[in-house]
């Protein structure tokens, strides 16, 4: 078995991992290895925005996970896409740039007892890597104008950040198309009292607007392009390995303390033992990270023993606390207006779509899965927006199925703060086998009530005069469903994941038995301390799901973690 040694080993070249590799390799004295279980992001459909249709459900780009049958979904199973290439889920996701609400981070600070997670202390970690189309203004930053991130600090990390002119890699642009039917839906939302806004990312996202997207000139902008492309080959201290799957972390006792010294991986050339002088950083995502922890003997002791995995430390929270946004898809047939259904269902329409993208990088091939968004309340019981809309100028029976032959729109609504909790666990000690994903959607009375009420909000919007010229007719779920019980049950029939799993190895206080990491993302040792040399940096550490799409909050977490790691090791 061959062996290799690096200072930092980052497991997972997804959203968090690509940023971490960029930041930690700023120091030429530190060697950094970034490993990815999947392949390179060289499949052309990754980079064409509409190509998510050909990446999700494709073994080349998607891990092809499937959930267990879910009682809340009336026994259904769902596809559970996770990116399987450089860039991870940022290579196949919806490209929507959303930070959530300030209250999300206030809650994190309360749960963890660490003030560094408050909104005022995280906003600059969003703008640190942001390249916003509007330039520098309140709440936003630009690559061209630069960033004042860390300018007030004298640490070596801050000096290297400024020296390399780091920051501003994450491009945010407006979408490059419009639809009359979506303009009308936005006006209808305004007619029921949802304010029109220009920016969902100020800390209060209440309102209706068109989503901003992570694209550059009509191309998908994934984290591989943003954080790896320009530095690969230019930083000899950075190594990237693809098609490299972790078998287990290597831990050992040293001076009475538990330490992670490296990992054992499987490559196309065989097994390699990798040693980390400073840290192993686990960034394999909300499904992959708990899987690796359990394979390594870090998790619920009884569960591990049942699989004949030697217990390194008993961490009851590993794999627990799964949260996700369930989108409930209402479909409305419309008249007297174009939708993607009508354009794409003819060869002439397909040709016009392809030509527009080829010459202008605009039109339907440049579009994110959802163009119009809205954040509002499902009822007056809530003091803050607790539901989010993703509105699309198209309709189909299920993801991957053909578009309907008639003009229609889809208004998907999700509960931003579900109280239902699922879990992710291995059921065999084999790194090549997928873990079991149990989502437990709609398993609480509160979530079922929000589902019913949110469908009523959708109907209220569609009833407004702004949409009346298009004569919307509800096809899904259907007007025959009216009571709370009926609507909650049909929500289970038409609901599906919006691909935002978080919370399966969450951070927390030292006295929190379910916390897998401390507030600085160091993995607990089960004895009141931490495992030296092991951090967890991805969406799995979120104590509660953010009130919006989760990709950009994951980048913020990685930005903070990179600074903490550097300050701990470099000064």
XYZ file of C-alpha atoms in Angstrom:
571
model
C 0.000 0.000 0.000
C 1.410 3.388 -0.988
C 1.478 6.315 1.426
C 1.399 10.066 0.976
C 1.596 12.949 3.433
C 0.114 16.443 3.300
C -0.485 19.181 5.829
C -4.216 19.429 5.091
C -6.449 16.791 3.542
C -9.889 17.981 2.460
C -12.426 15.217 1.828
C -14.967 16.268 -0.784
C -14.435 18.756 -3.619
C -17.942 20.128 -3.447
C -19.235 23.524 -2.422
C -17.286 23.785 0.831
C -14.258 21.755 -0.219
C -13.355 23.852 -3.266
C -13.353 27.069 -1.251
C -11.339 25.478 1.561
C -8.727 24.238 -0.910
C -8.417 27.715 -2.362
C -8.028 29.420 0.995
C -5.735 26.939 2.747
C -3.391 26.722 -0.246
C -2.810 30.496 0.006
C 0.033 29.559 2.337
C 2.878 28.180 0.179
C 4.372 26.523 3.256
C 1.350 24.251 3.660
C 0.601 21.335 1.341
C -3.082 20.751 0.607
C -4.739 17.655 -0.824
C -8.326 17.904 -2.078
C -9.932 14.551 -2.804
C -13.168 13.933 -4.685
C -14.957 10.580 -4.833
C -16.483 11.480 -8.189
C -14.886 12.653 -11.403
C -13.956 15.908 -13.079
C -16.573 18.481 -14.024
C -15.875 18.130 -17.751
C -19.352 16.977 -18.837
C -20.754 19.706 -21.108
C -24.237 19.629 -19.588
C -22.832 20.698 -16.222
C -21.984 24.113 -17.630
C -25.130 24.831 -19.659
C -27.655 26.014 -17.049
C -30.565 23.904 -18.272
C -28.236 20.918 -18.220
C -29.303 20.085 -14.685
C -32.038 18.112 -16.465
C -29.327 15.809 -17.827
C -27.097 15.755 -14.741
C -29.621 14.826 -12.063
C -30.353 11.130 -12.417
C -27.152 10.589 -14.418
C -24.598 8.219 -12.845
C -21.794 10.322 -14.283
C -22.747 13.371 -12.225
C -25.152 12.210 -9.493
C -24.711 9.714 -6.660
C -28.225 8.478 -7.473
C -29.360 8.181 -3.865
C -32.927 7.219 -3.101
C -34.842 7.782 0.109
C -36.558 5.044 2.075
C -40.370 4.831 1.758
C -41.813 7.777 3.676
C -45.125 7.701 5.549
C -45.464 11.473 5.146
C -45.269 10.989 1.384
C -47.884 8.246 1.557
C -45.260 5.549 1.156
C -43.387 7.098 -1.763
C -39.620 7.088 -2.277
C -37.765 10.007 -3.827
C -34.627 10.515 -5.842
C -32.105 12.311 -3.657
C -29.577 13.961 -6.003
C -26.057 14.737 -4.764
C -23.255 15.989 -7.006
C -20.639 13.399 -8.018
C -18.054 15.655 -9.703
C -15.740 18.525 -8.867
C -17.985 21.283 -7.570
C -20.318 18.777 -5.930
C -23.902 19.916 -5.782
C -22.957 23.339 -7.176
C -22.433 21.477 -10.471
C -26.006 20.172 -10.653
C -28.102 22.453 -8.439
C -30.547 25.276 -9.160
C -27.826 27.990 -9.134
C -29.937 30.248 -6.885
C -28.049 32.713 -4.703
C -29.825 32.957 -1.357
C -28.400 33.552 2.107
C -31.513 32.954 4.201
C -32.792 35.241 6.934
C -30.856 36.983 9.695
C -32.926 35.117 12.285
C -31.430 31.828 11.041
C -27.995 32.888 12.202
C -29.225 34.475 15.405
C -30.698 31.061 16.202
C -27.403 29.348 15.387
C -25.596 31.666 17.785
C -28.138 30.923 20.513
C -27.897 27.161 19.981
C -24.101 27.045 19.863
C -23.390 29.792 22.385
C -20.941 31.354 19.917
C -21.457 34.980 18.884
C -19.486 34.376 15.680
C -22.601 32.835 14.114
C -24.776 35.955 14.499
C -25.920 37.675 11.315
C -23.685 40.676 11.918
C -20.728 38.297 12.186
C -21.490 36.151 9.140
C -22.529 38.696 6.504
C -18.947 39.675 5.676
C -18.182 35.980 5.096
C -20.787 35.953 2.335
C -19.404 39.084 0.700
C -15.781 37.892 1.081
C -16.149 35.645 -1.973
C -19.033 37.435 -3.725
C -18.785 39.019 -7.175
C -22.192 40.660 -7.477
C -23.433 42.049 -10.772
C -24.424 45.352 -9.148
C -20.952 45.983 -7.733
C -20.225 47.061 -4.199
C -23.239 48.314 -2.266
C -24.967 47.589 1.000
C -24.970 43.828 1.578
C -22.922 43.031 -1.575
C -19.359 42.981 -2.894
C -17.600 42.787 -6.255
C -14.378 41.237 -7.546
C -13.568 44.362 -9.562
C -13.895 46.712 -6.623
C -12.220 44.296 -4.226
C -13.240 43.550 -0.669
C -12.249 44.956 2.697
C -12.501 41.455 4.142
C -9.836 41.003 6.862
C -8.213 44.362 6.041
C -8.376 45.209 9.730
C -6.495 42.052 10.713
C -2.738 41.426 10.860
C -2.785 37.606 10.907
C -0.754 35.717 8.327
C -4.000 34.487 6.784
C -5.186 38.070 6.329
C -1.851 39.085 4.813
C -1.897 36.204 2.333
C -5.556 36.851 1.507
C -4.693 40.429 0.541
C -1.415 39.513 -1.154
C -3.096 36.993 -3.458
C -6.039 39.340 -4.054
C -8.331 36.535 -2.961
C -12.074 37.012 -2.694
C -14.794 37.854 -5.179
C -14.757 34.493 -6.936
C -18.465 33.665 -6.565
C -20.295 35.334 -9.447
C -23.915 36.432 -8.965
C -25.938 37.637 -11.965
C -29.461 38.395 -13.030
C -31.225 35.798 -15.132
C -31.138 36.260 -18.884
C -34.778 35.746 -19.842
C -38.284 36.774 -18.867
C -41.817 35.402 -19.169
C -45.083 37.351 -19.241
C -46.766 34.688 -17.127
C -44.160 35.057 -14.367
C -44.494 38.838 -14.398
C -48.226 38.326 -13.912
C -47.652 35.865 -11.053
C -45.367 38.390 -9.350
C -48.058 41.052 -9.658
C -50.683 38.648 -8.293
C -48.450 37.929 -5.299
C -48.155 41.665 -4.739
C -51.942 41.962 -4.883
C -52.285 39.710 -1.832
C -49.811 41.841 0.104
C -46.417 40.323 -0.692
C -44.106 43.306 -1.272
C -42.044 43.670 -4.427
C -38.325 43.627 -3.630
C -35.047 43.793 -5.533
C -32.881 41.741 -3.197
C -33.554 38.584 -1.197
C -30.188 38.748 0.585
C -30.368 41.634 3.039
C -31.293 39.533 6.074
C -35.038 39.851 5.517
C -36.115 38.063 2.357
C -39.846 38.757 2.576
C -41.160 39.709 -0.839
C -41.474 38.659 -4.457
C -38.719 39.005 -7.042
C -36.736 37.152 -9.653
C -33.951 34.999 -8.255
C -30.335 35.964 -8.800
C -28.164 33.107 -10.013
C -24.613 31.800 -9.855
C -23.829 32.175 -13.536
C -21.288 34.047 -15.639
C -22.480 35.295 -19.014
C -25.041 32.543 -19.369
C -22.862 29.668 -18.120
C -23.247 27.849 -14.805
C -20.665 29.094 -12.305
C -19.875 26.164 -10.013
C -17.375 26.174 -7.150
C -14.819 24.265 -9.196
C -14.657 27.122 -11.698
C -14.821 29.773 -9.011
C -12.230 28.474 -6.551
C -10.076 25.854 -8.318
C -9.721 26.634 -12.004
C -7.455 29.675 -11.725
C -5.144 28.209 -9.089
C -4.668 24.624 -10.296
C -1.226 24.396 -11.829
C -0.225 27.729 -10.312
C 0.054 26.570 -6.705
C 2.460 23.642 -6.435
C 1.304 23.064 -2.856
C -2.222 22.083 -4.029
C -3.016 18.555 -5.228
C -6.434 17.458 -6.464
C -7.352 13.769 -6.700
C -10.599 12.613 -8.315
C -12.227 9.167 -8.281
C -10.862 8.720 -4.776
C -13.253 7.294 -2.213
C -12.661 7.279 1.543
C -12.765 3.878 3.234
C -12.243 5.248 6.733
C -10.551 7.911 8.809
C -7.479 6.847 10.791
C -7.612 7.819 14.455
C -5.313 7.050 17.339
C -4.645 8.002 20.938
C -1.708 10.297 21.568
C -0.843 11.525 25.077
C -4.307 10.477 26.176
C -6.036 12.525 23.469
C -7.773 11.224 20.370
C -6.292 12.423 17.095
C -7.203 11.939 13.426
C -3.911 11.350 11.644
C -5.199 10.654 8.154
C -7.387 8.335 6.133
C -7.458 5.258 3.976
C -8.737 5.778 0.444
C -9.522 3.641 -2.558
C -8.438 4.864 -5.993
C -8.411 3.363 -9.465
C -4.777 2.350 -8.747
C -5.567 0.709 -5.420
C -5.535 1.695 -1.765
C -3.510 4.635 -0.457
C -2.904 5.651 3.145
C -2.922 9.427 3.452
C -1.396 11.215 6.434
C -2.310 14.749 7.537
C 0.260 16.715 9.514
C -2.253 19.363 10.570
C -5.878 18.457 9.840
C -8.311 16.273 7.987
C -11.302 18.369 6.965
C -14.450 16.417 6.190
C -16.577 18.205 3.573
C -18.458 15.328 1.989
C -21.926 16.803 2.553
C -24.970 16.003 4.655
C -25.122 12.452 3.289
C -21.454 11.672 2.743
C -19.972 13.090 5.950
C -22.036 11.028 8.432
C -21.407 7.983 6.248
C -17.630 8.449 6.544
C -17.828 9.143 10.273
C -19.750 5.930 10.894
C -17.438 3.870 8.699
C -14.619 5.229 10.858
C -16.168 4.219 14.191
C -17.492 7.670 15.060
C -21.210 7.533 15.753
C -23.851 5.763 17.804
C -22.008 2.998 19.623
C -24.799 0.413 19.513
C -25.373 0.979 15.806
C -21.658 0.594 15.050
C -21.291 -2.565 17.131
C -24.231 -4.141 15.305
C -22.228 -3.641 12.085
C -19.008 -5.007 13.636
C -17.339 -1.603 13.321
C -14.921 -0.910 16.197
C -16.216 2.036 18.218
C -13.722 4.905 18.386
C -16.075 7.262 20.178
C -19.796 7.326 20.896
C -21.347 10.317 19.116
C -25.156 9.923 19.235
C -25.817 12.844 16.893
C -23.994 11.462 13.857
C -26.517 10.941 11.068
C -29.422 12.340 13.083
C -31.280 15.631 12.636
C -31.739 15.479 8.854
C -33.717 18.499 7.650
C -34.767 19.314 4.106
C -37.136 21.590 2.227
C -40.108 19.710 0.785
C -41.529 21.522 -2.228
C -45.251 21.075 -2.840
C -45.847 21.451 -6.555
C -49.103 23.021 -7.702
C -49.651 22.940 -11.475
C -51.935 25.398 -13.295
C -52.971 25.160 -16.902
C -53.060 28.617 -18.513
C -54.259 30.195 -21.753
C -53.335 33.119 -24.004
C -49.667 33.109 -22.987
C -46.426 31.320 -23.840
C -44.822 28.850 -21.463
C -41.854 26.563 -21.983
C -44.314 23.701 -22.570
C -45.614 25.257 -25.762
C -42.227 26.420 -27.052
C -40.273 23.242 -26.378
C -42.949 20.869 -27.672
C -42.189 21.658 -31.320
C -39.025 21.232 -33.375
C -39.171 24.854 -34.472
C -39.361 25.914 -30.853
C -36.443 23.683 -29.887
C -34.341 25.110 -32.714
C -35.141 28.698 -31.688
C -34.181 27.914 -28.074
C -30.867 26.397 -29.159
C -30.073 29.270 -31.529
C -30.786 31.931 -28.916
C -28.445 30.268 -26.468
C -25.755 29.649 -29.094
C -25.642 33.296 -30.164
C -26.773 35.214 -27.065
C -26.315 32.843 -24.089
C -29.876 33.725 -23.113
C -33.334 32.202 -23.290
C -34.608 28.900 -21.858
C -31.241 27.117 -22.067
C -29.790 29.748 -19.717
C -32.537 29.441 -17.158
C -32.319 28.107 -13.651
C -34.925 25.509 -12.652
C -36.921 28.339 -11.046
C -36.968 31.963 -12.132
C -39.443 33.712 -9.836
C -39.327 33.530 -6.065
C -41.426 34.740 -3.161
C -41.068 34.578 0.598
C -44.137 35.060 2.737
C -46.134 33.632 5.639
C -48.362 30.589 5.488
C -50.643 32.211 8.092
C -50.781 35.148 10.483
C -49.408 32.866 13.206
C -45.872 33.577 11.971
C -43.872 36.734 12.650
C -41.526 36.062 9.740
C -41.706 34.545 6.254
C -41.912 30.796 6.750
C -42.617 29.625 3.183
C -40.763 30.065 -0.098
C -42.075 29.904 -3.676
C -40.197 28.646 -6.719
C -42.322 29.481 -9.765
C -41.609 27.984 -13.166
C -43.070 28.657 -16.657
C -43.443 24.909 -17.287
C -45.059 21.749 -15.962
C -44.452 18.008 -15.983
C -45.650 14.970 -14.073
C -42.330 14.396 -12.320
C -38.713 15.433 -12.658
C -37.227 13.761 -15.731
C -40.624 13.294 -17.384
C -41.629 15.127 -20.604
C -43.205 18.569 -20.440
C -46.981 18.621 -20.661
C -48.385 19.308 -24.159
C -50.447 22.294 -22.978
C -49.343 25.692 -21.607
C -48.941 25.560 -17.830
C -46.938 26.831 -14.868
C -45.723 25.219 -11.658
C -45.878 27.073 -8.349
C -43.825 25.099 -5.834
C -43.979 26.120 -2.191
C -41.865 24.844 0.674
C -41.871 25.161 4.433
C -38.651 27.035 5.231
C -38.376 25.790 8.806
C -39.686 22.222 9.004
C -39.914 20.631 12.438
C -39.764 17.106 10.979
C -36.422 15.348 11.375
C -34.991 12.385 9.496
C -31.672 10.579 9.578
C -28.857 9.174 7.434
C -27.069 5.976 8.502
C -25.038 3.199 6.973
C -26.483 -0.301 7.233
C -23.333 -2.170 6.231
C -19.602 -1.511 6.748
C -18.895 -0.956 3.046
C -17.886 2.482 1.745
C -19.150 1.589 -1.739
C -22.740 1.136 -0.557
C -25.129 4.049 -0.212
C -26.364 4.937 3.266
C -30.036 4.718 4.153
C -31.796 8.087 3.931
C -34.967 8.448 6.006
C -36.527 11.892 5.489
C -39.672 11.733 7.685
C -41.308 14.566 5.752
C -44.588 15.946 7.145
C -44.199 13.868 10.307
C -45.282 16.651 12.681
C -48.648 18.348 13.050
C -46.982 21.727 12.512
C -45.474 20.722 9.176
C -48.754 19.244 7.986
C -50.588 22.442 8.929
C -48.027 24.616 7.110
C -48.375 22.376 4.045
C -52.153 22.803 3.994
C -52.002 26.542 4.596
C -49.296 27.094 1.979
C -51.456 25.442 -0.682
C -54.198 27.875 0.266
C -51.787 30.786 -0.163
C -50.953 29.489 -3.640
C -54.641 29.437 -4.527
C -55.111 32.938 -3.164
C -52.333 34.252 -5.411
C -53.721 32.523 -8.491
C -57.189 33.961 -7.851
C -55.940 37.553 -8.240
C -56.866 39.786 -11.168
C -53.290 39.962 -12.473
C -53.574 36.328 -13.571
C -57.199 36.345 -14.694
C -56.374 37.069 -18.387
C -54.651 33.688 -18.480
C -57.565 31.724 -16.980
C -55.470 29.518 -14.633
C -56.970 26.094 -13.922
C -55.622 24.023 -11.037
C -54.564 20.588 -12.274
C -52.477 19.647 -9.216
C -53.442 19.055 -6.514
C -57.010 19.793 -7.680
C -59.775 21.892 -6.140
C -61.487 18.821 -4.676
C -58.983 18.973 -1.791
C -60.118 21.565 0.736
C -59.770 20.540 4.383
C -56.542 20.573 6.371
C -56.460 16.790 6.378
C -57.110 16.517 2.639
C -54.488 19.121 1.745
C -51.833 17.651 4.043
C -52.390 14.218 2.572
C -52.263 15.411 -1.033
C -49.121 17.389 -0.192
C -47.568 14.000 0.489
C -48.633 12.883 -2.987
C -47.193 15.859 -4.890
C -44.324 16.953 -2.630
C -40.705 16.304 -3.499
C -37.281 17.260 -2.232
C -35.785 20.545 -3.273
C -32.322 19.071 -2.582
C -31.394 20.911 0.637
C -30.348 18.235 3.170
C -28.596 19.648 6.236
C -28.042 19.021 9.935
C -26.806 15.404 10.042
C -23.682 16.233 12.109
C -24.626 19.514 13.673
C -22.549 21.875 15.752
C -23.527 22.800 19.282
C -22.523 23.541 22.860
C -20.260 21.304 24.864
C -23.220 20.094 26.962
C -25.365 19.257 23.912
C -25.351 15.430 23.609
C -26.501 15.556 19.971
C -23.804 17.991 18.824
C -21.183 16.320 16.631
C -18.905 19.366 16.401
C -18.190 22.335 18.605
C -19.082 25.831 17.329
C -15.701 26.065 15.564
C -16.478 22.850 13.675
C -14.023 20.586 15.513
C -15.399 17.044 15.833
C -16.178 16.016 19.412
C -14.363 13.181 21.146
C -17.332 12.120 23.294
C -15.414 12.980 26.477
C -15.989 16.734 26.634
C -13.154 17.589 24.272
C -12.461 17.420 20.542
C -10.677 14.991 18.231
C -7.456 16.743 17.341
C -6.845 17.199 13.651
C -10.450 16.621 12.522
C -12.966 19.227 11.413
C -16.298 18.958 9.679
C -17.145 21.762 7.246
C -20.277 21.399 5.141
C -24.091 21.656 5.370
C -24.233 18.777 7.839
C -23.094 21.112 10.661
C -26.091 23.448 10.350
C -28.105 23.208 13.598
C -31.235 24.255 11.727
C -31.898 24.689 8.037
C -31.612 28.187 6.607
C -34.684 30.031 5.310
C -33.812 29.648 1.652
C -31.579 27.593 -0.611
C -28.546 26.199 1.210
C -25.613 26.404 -1.223
C -24.443 29.926 -0.388
C -24.738 29.449 3.398
C -22.486 26.407 2.984
C -19.881 28.600 1.275
C -20.114 31.075 4.143
C -19.476 28.264 6.638
C -16.394 27.218 4.654
C -15.131 30.810 4.525
C -15.321 31.087 8.304
C -13.759 27.660 8.823
C -10.807 28.464 6.563
C -9.972 31.510 8.644
C -10.277 29.601 11.925
C -8.063 26.776 10.678
C -5.419 29.176 9.379
C -5.395 31.286 12.509
C -4.994 28.170 14.637
C -2.130 26.708 12.577
C -0.286 29.578 10.873
C 0.278 32.235 13.537
